[in-house]
């Protein structure tokens, strides 16, 4: 097998502010595996929070790429990798070298699944045992912004067909969050609302805030308080008037095991847990526990989001809009502009590089703001 990589810049259509950072762009490193004329692709995006700058992503992608070239075919590499995941660790004989960050592991598995699916003439979801092509209503994220701007975005999204809107929260003044939710509720009265403070609320304020947002009709809240004390999060969930979903406190399967049955949901991101196989293990662990599965993502292209879309039938909440936040998505194939993401029935991941014939894919909002603030990448305030 031959392995190559390419780095591209992904710019957001408008800056995305959350409680801990502001993002206007990310680098995406694409891993491509070629065997007998077919290619499989996976993507890793940079992330300040996960300690992944461009140089780090390239370093680990290259190390795993060299390991992949020792395998005779992608099927053998994928089977070996699945064994590594089931043992919770890398091994010197596998395609993922010890110490590999979870996001790179996810990209390697994605590229192998894409290639194995193409060789078998099967979409990835069928390789994973799902006959029906998954499709799911996805949340669409609105960052921390003024209530008026949030309302404008929400009205436009509702008009486009989005029925779930996710609002970022965790402003220094919680009243700003309340005002933003009220404005969006007025602008999109029929939308389901999710709230994500990214750990931005204090433990003292969180119980009262959960009550206020329950009264405003918020459906669920992700990671209300700072990560690092999952027991405190579980105690908060036990007395919360609305569902509490763990995100930053639930990275891998051991975190999921600790919180299963004690929070209402766990946000599983492939780049966080280590890929499709790890996500399936977490989904199996949560089944019957009373804790629902949420599928989330980082800002990424359709290539980076596609593997999770092939799992979308397993989730209670779907938040796979990372490609919809981009000014230009270099890949296409999973949709989402109407509020629904759909896995492809084509072999592999079913995505392809975007061509001029695919037409525009993003809304012309806030491009001036992007130009004005384009010096920022992903920074902590």
Coordinates of C-alpha atoms in Angstrom, one line a residue:
X1 CA 0.0 0.0 0.0
X2 CA 1.1 3.6 -0.7
X3 CA 0.3 6.4 1.7
X4 CA 0.3 10.2 1.1
X5 CA -1.0 13.3 2.9
X6 CA -2.1 16.8 2.0
X7 CA -2.9 19.8 4.2
X8 CA -5.6 22.3 3.4
X9 CA -7.0 25.4 5.2
X10 CA -10.6 25.2 6.3
X11 CA -12.0 28.7 6.9
X12 CA -15.3 29.2 8.7
X13 CA -18.1 31.2 7.1
X14 CA -18.1 33.3 10.2
X15 CA -16.1 33.2 13.5
X16 CA -17.4 30.7 16.0
X17 CA -17.1 31.8 19.6
X18 CA -17.5 29.4 22.5
X19 CA -16.9 29.9 26.2
X20 CA -13.2 29.1 26.0
X21 CA -12.1 30.1 22.5
X22 CA -12.8 31.8 19.1
X23 CA -12.3 29.9 15.9
X24 CA -12.1 31.3 12.4
X25 CA -10.1 28.5 10.7
X26 CA -8.5 25.1 11.1
X27 CA -5.9 23.1 9.1
X28 CA -7.1 19.7 7.9
X29 CA -4.6 17.0 7.1
X30 CA -5.8 14.4 4.7
X31 CA -4.4 10.8 4.9
X32 CA -4.8 8.9 1.6
X33 CA -4.1 5.2 1.2
X34 CA -3.7 3.7 -2.3
X35 CA -3.9 0.0 -3.2
X36 CA -4.4 -1.5 -6.6
X37 CA -5.7 1.7 -8.1
X38 CA -8.2 2.6 -5.4
X39 CA -7.9 5.2 -2.8
X40 CA -9.2 5.6 0.8
X41 CA -9.2 8.9 2.6
X42 CA -9.4 10.2 6.2
X43 CA -9.1 13.6 7.8
X44 CA -7.6 15.1 11.0
X45 CA -8.3 18.7 11.9
X46 CA -6.1 20.8 14.2
X47 CA -7.5 21.7 17.6
X48 CA -6.0 23.8 20.4
X49 CA -8.1 22.1 23.0
X50 CA -6.8 18.6 22.1
X51 CA -3.2 19.8 21.7
X52 CA -3.2 19.2 17.9
X53 CA -1.3 21.9 16.0
X54 CA -0.5 21.3 12.3
X55 CA 3.0 20.1 13.0
X56 CA 1.8 17.5 15.5
X57 CA -0.9 16.2 13.2
X58 CA 1.6 15.8 10.4
X59 CA 4.1 14.1 12.6
X60 CA 1.7 11.4 13.8
X61 CA 0.0 11.1 10.4
X62 CA 3.5 10.3 8.9
X63 CA 4.3 7.8 11.6
X64 CA 1.1 5.9 11.1
X65 CA 1.5 6.2 7.3
X66 CA 4.9 4.4 7.5
X67 CA 3.3 1.7 9.7
X68 CA 0.5 1.2 7.1
X69 CA 2.9 0.6 4.3
X70 CA 4.1 -2.6 6.0
X71 CA 0.6 -4.2 5.5
X72 CA -0.1 -6.3 2.3
X73 CA -3.7 -4.9 2.0
X74 CA -6.1 -2.6 3.7
X75 CA -8.3 -5.4 5.0
X76 CA -5.4 -6.8 7.0
X77 CA -4.5 -3.4 8.4
X78 CA -8.1 -2.7 9.4
X79 CA -8.5 -6.0 11.1
X80 CA -5.3 -5.5 13.0
X81 CA -6.4 -2.0 14.0
X82 CA -9.7 -3.2 15.3
X83 CA -7.8 -5.6 17.5
X84 CA -5.7 -2.7 18.8
X85 CA -8.8 -0.8 19.7
X86 CA -10.4 -3.7 21.5
X87 CA -7.2 -4.0 23.6
X88 CA -7.4 -0.2 24.4
X89 CA -3.8 0.2 23.2
X90 CA -1.6 0.5 20.2
X91 CA 1.0 -2.1 19.4
X92 CA 4.2 -2.1 17.5
X93 CA 2.8 -4.4 14.9
X94 CA -0.3 -2.4 14.1
X95 CA -1.1 0.5 11.8
X96 CA -1.5 2.9 14.8
X97 CA 1.8 3.4 16.7
X98 CA 1.8 3.7 20.5
X99 CA 1.0 7.2 21.7
X100 CA -1.0 8.2 18.6
X101 CA -3.6 10.9 19.4
X102 CA -7.2 9.7 19.1
X103 CA -7.9 12.1 16.2
X104 CA -5.2 10.6 14.0
X105 CA -6.3 7.1 15.0
X106 CA -9.8 8.0 13.8
X107 CA -8.4 9.3 10.5
X108 CA -6.4 6.2 9.8
X109 CA -9.5 4.0 10.5
X110 CA -11.6 6.3 8.3
X111 CA -9.1 5.9 5.3
X112 CA -9.0 2.1 5.8
X113 CA -12.8 1.8 6.0
X114 CA -13.2 4.0 2.9
X115 CA -10.7 1.9 0.9
X116 CA -12.0 -1.5 2.2
X117 CA -15.6 -0.4 1.3
X118 CA -14.5 0.6 -2.2
X119 CA -12.7 -2.7 -2.7
X120 CA -15.8 -4.6 -1.5
X121 CA -18.3 -2.4 -3.5
X122 CA -20.1 -1.6 -0.2
X123 CA -20.8 1.6 1.7
X124 CA -19.2 1.9 5.2
X125 CA -22.5 1.5 7.0
X126 CA -22.9 -1.9 5.4
X127 CA -19.4 -2.9 6.5
X128 CA -20.6 -2.0 10.0
X129 CA -23.7 -4.2 9.8
X130 CA -26.4 -1.6 8.9
X131 CA -28.3 -2.4 5.7
X132 CA -30.4 0.8 5.6
X133 CA -28.6 3.9 4.6
X134 CA -28.5 6.1 7.7
X135 CA -30.0 9.6 7.7
X136 CA -30.4 11.9 10.7
X137 CA -31.7 15.3 11.5
X138 CA -28.6 17.3 12.7
X139 CA -28.3 20.2 15.0
X140 CA -26.9 23.4 13.6
X141 CA -24.6 25.4 15.9
X142 CA -24.9 29.1 16.6
X143 CA -21.9 30.5 18.5
X144 CA -21.8 33.1 21.3
X145 CA -23.0 36.2 19.7
X146 CA -25.6 39.0 20.2
X147 CA -29.2 38.0 20.7
X148 CA -30.2 39.9 17.5
X149 CA -27.7 38.1 15.4
X150 CA -28.5 34.7 16.9
X151 CA -32.2 35.4 16.1
X152 CA -31.4 36.3 12.5
X153 CA -29.4 33.1 12.0
X154 CA -32.0 31.0 13.7
X155 CA -34.8 32.3 11.5
X156 CA -32.7 31.6 8.4
X157 CA -31.9 28.1 9.6
X158 CA -35.5 27.3 10.3
X159 CA -36.4 28.5 6.9
X160 CA -33.9 26.2 5.4
X161 CA -35.4 23.2 7.2
X162 CA -33.3 22.9 10.4
X163 CA -35.4 21.7 13.2
X164 CA -32.7 21.4 15.9
X165 CA -30.5 24.4 16.8
X166 CA -27.6 24.2 19.2
X167 CA -26.6 27.4 21.0
X168 CA -23.2 27.9 22.5
X169 CA -23.3 29.3 26.0
X170 CA -21.0 30.2 28.9
X171 CA -20.9 34.0 28.5
X172 CA -19.2 35.8 31.4
X173 CA -22.7 37.1 32.2
X174 CA -25.2 34.3 32.2
X175 CA -28.0 36.8 31.4
X176 CA -26.4 37.1 27.9
X177 CA -27.0 33.3 27.4
X178 CA -30.6 33.7 28.6
X179 CA -31.3 36.6 26.3
X180 CA -29.8 34.7 23.3
X181 CA -32.0 31.6 24.0
X182 CA -35.1 33.8 24.3
X183 CA -34.3 35.6 21.0
X184 CA -33.8 32.3 19.2
X185 CA -36.9 30.8 20.7
X186 CA -38.9 33.7 19.4
X187 CA -37.3 33.6 15.9
X188 CA -37.6 29.8 15.5
X189 CA -40.5 28.8 17.8
X190 CA -40.8 25.3 16.5
X191 CA -37.1 24.4 16.7
X192 CA -35.7 22.0 19.3
X193 CA -33.0 23.8 21.2
X194 CA -29.8 22.3 22.6
X195 CA -27.4 24.3 24.8
X196 CA -23.6 23.9 25.1
X197 CA -21.6 26.0 27.6
X198 CA -18.5 23.9 27.0
X199 CA -17.9 23.8 30.8
X200 CA -18.4 27.5 31.1
X201 CA -20.8 27.6 34.1
X202 CA -19.7 27.5 37.7
X203 CA -20.9 24.6 39.9
X204 CA -22.7 27.1 42.1
X205 CA -24.6 28.7 39.3
X206 CA -25.4 25.6 37.2
X207 CA -28.4 24.2 39.1
X208 CA -30.4 27.5 38.9
X209 CA -29.4 28.0 35.2
X210 CA -30.5 24.5 34.3
X211 CA -33.9 25.4 35.8
X212 CA -34.2 28.6 33.9
X213 CA -33.3 27.0 30.6
X214 CA -35.7 24.2 31.2
X215 CA -38.5 26.9 31.5
X216 CA -37.4 28.3 28.2
X217 CA -37.8 24.9 26.5
X218 CA -34.2 23.9 26.0
X219 CA -34.2 20.1 25.4
X220 CA -30.7 19.3 26.8
X221 CA -27.5 20.9 28.0
X222 CA -24.0 19.6 27.2
X223 CA -21.2 19.8 29.7
X224 CA -22.6 22.6 31.9
X225 CA -19.6 22.7 34.3
X226 CA -15.8 22.5 33.8
X227 CA -14.5 19.0 33.1
X228 CA -12.3 17.2 35.5
X229 CA -14.8 16.1 38.1
X230 CA -17.2 13.6 36.5
X231 CA -18.7 12.7 39.9
X232 CA -19.8 16.3 40.2
X233 CA -21.3 16.2 36.7
X234 CA -23.2 13.0 37.6
X235 CA -24.6 14.6 40.8
X236 CA -25.7 17.7 38.8
X237 CA -27.4 15.4 36.2
X238 CA -29.3 13.6 39.0
X239 CA -31.1 16.7 40.1
X240 CA -31.3 18.5 36.8
X241 CA -34.8 19.4 35.4
X242 CA -33.5 18.7 31.8
X243 CA -31.1 16.2 30.3
X244 CA -27.4 16.7 30.9
X245 CA -25.0 15.4 28.3
X246 CA -21.3 14.8 29.1
X247 CA -18.8 15.9 26.5
X248 CA -15.4 17.0 27.7
X249 CA -15.8 14.7 30.7
X250 CA -16.4 11.7 28.5
X251 CA -13.4 11.1 26.2
X252 CA -13.1 7.4 25.8
X253 CA -14.7 4.1 26.8
X254 CA -13.6 4.2 30.5
X255 CA -15.1 7.6 30.9
X256 CA -18.3 6.3 29.3
X257 CA -18.3 3.3 31.6
X258 CA -17.9 5.6 34.7
X259 CA -20.9 7.8 33.6
X260 CA -23.2 5.3 32.0
X261 CA -26.6 5.5 33.7
X262 CA -25.6 8.5 35.7
X263 CA -25.9 11.2 33.0
X264 CA -28.6 11.5 30.3
X265 CA -26.3 11.4 27.4
X266 CA -22.7 11.2 26.2
X267 CA -21.3 13.1 23.3
X268 CA -19.2 10.8 21.2
X269 CA -16.8 12.4 18.7
X270 CA -14.7 10.2 16.6
X271 CA -11.7 12.6 16.9
X272 CA -12.1 12.4 20.7
X273 CA -12.6 8.7 21.3
X274 CA -10.4 7.3 18.5
X275 CA -12.7 6.4 15.6
X276 CA -15.6 4.3 14.4
X277 CA -14.6 1.1 16.3
X278 CA -14.2 3.0 19.6
X279 CA -17.5 4.8 19.0
X280 CA -19.3 1.5 18.4
X281 CA -17.8 0.0 21.7
X282 CA -19.1 3.1 23.6
X283 CA -22.5 2.8 21.9
X284 CA -22.7 -0.9 23.0
X285 CA -21.7 0.0 26.5
X286 CA -24.5 2.7 26.7
X287 CA -27.2 0.5 25.3
X288 CA -29.8 -0.2 28.0
X289 CA -28.1 2.0 30.6
X290 CA -30.5 4.9 30.3
X291 CA -27.7 7.1 28.9
X292 CA -28.3 8.2 25.3
X293 CA -25.7 8.5 22.6
X294 CA -25.0 11.9 21.0
X295 CA -22.8 12.0 17.9
X296 CA -20.8 15.2 17.7
X297 CA -17.9 16.5 15.7
X298 CA -15.3 19.2 15.3
X299 CA -15.4 21.7 12.5
X300 CA -14.2 19.7 9.6
X301 CA -14.9 19.0 5.9
X302 CA -17.5 16.4 4.7
X303 CA -14.6 13.9 4.5
X304 CA -14.0 14.4 8.3
X305 CA -17.7 14.2 9.2
X306 CA -18.7 11.3 6.9
X307 CA -17.6 8.4 9.1
X308 CA -19.9 9.5 11.9
X309 CA -22.8 9.9 9.5
X310 CA -22.5 6.2 8.8
X311 CA -23.3 5.7 12.5
X312 CA -26.1 8.2 12.7
X313 CA -28.8 5.6 13.1
X314 CA -27.4 4.7 16.5
X315 CA -27.7 8.2 18.1
X316 CA -30.4 9.9 20.1
X317 CA -29.0 13.3 19.3
X318 CA -27.0 14.1 16.1
X319 CA -24.7 17.1 16.0
X320 CA -22.8 16.6 12.7
X321 CA -22.7 20.1 11.2
X322 CA -19.0 20.8 11.2
X323 CA -18.9 20.9 7.4
X324 CA -21.8 23.3 7.3
X325 CA -19.9 25.9 9.3
X326 CA -17.2 26.3 6.5
X327 CA -17.0 29.1 3.9
X328 CA -16.0 26.4 1.5
X329 CA -16.2 22.6 2.0
X330 CA -13.6 20.9 -0.3
X331 CA -15.6 17.6 -0.2
X332 CA -19.2 16.7 -0.8
X333 CA -21.5 13.7 -0.4
X334 CA -23.3 13.9 3.0
X335 CA -25.7 16.8 2.5
X336 CA -27.0 18.7 5.5
X337 CA -28.0 22.1 4.1
X338 CA -31.6 21.2 4.6
X339 CA -31.1 20.0 8.2
X340 CA -30.5 16.4 7.5
X341 CA -27.2 14.5 7.0
X342 CA -27.3 11.4 4.9
X343 CA -24.8 8.6 4.4
X344 CA -24.1 7.7 0.9
X345 CA -25.0 4.3 -0.7
X346 CA -21.8 4.5 -2.8
X347 CA -18.9 2.3 -1.9
X348 CA -16.7 3.5 1.0
X349 CA -17.5 6.7 2.7
X350 CA -19.3 8.0 -0.4
X351 CA -17.7 11.5 -0.4
X352 CA -15.7 13.0 -3.2
X353 CA -13.7 16.2 -3.8
X354 CA -16.0 19.1 -4.7
X355 CA -15.9 20.4 -8.2
X356 CA -17.1 23.7 -9.8
X357 CA -20.1 21.7 -11.1
X358 CA -21.3 21.0 -7.6
X359 CA -22.2 24.7 -7.2
X360 CA -22.1 26.9 -4.1
X361 CA -22.5 25.1 -0.8
X362 CA -22.5 27.8 1.9
X363 CA -24.7 30.8 2.8
X364 CA -23.2 34.2 2.2
X365 CA -23.5 35.3 5.8
X366 CA -20.8 37.3 7.7
X367 CA -18.2 37.1 5.0
X368 CA -17.2 40.6 5.8
X369 CA -16.7 39.6 9.5
X370 CA -14.5 36.8 8.3
X371 CA -12.3 39.1 6.3
X372 CA -12.1 41.6 9.2
X373 CA -11.2 38.9 11.8
X374 CA -9.4 36.5 9.5
X375 CA -6.1 37.0 11.4
X376 CA -7.5 34.8 14.2
X377 CA -7.4 31.0 14.0
X378 CA -8.4 29.2 17.2
X379 CA -7.5 31.3 20.3
X380 CA -8.4 31.3 23.9
X381 CA -10.0 34.5 25.1

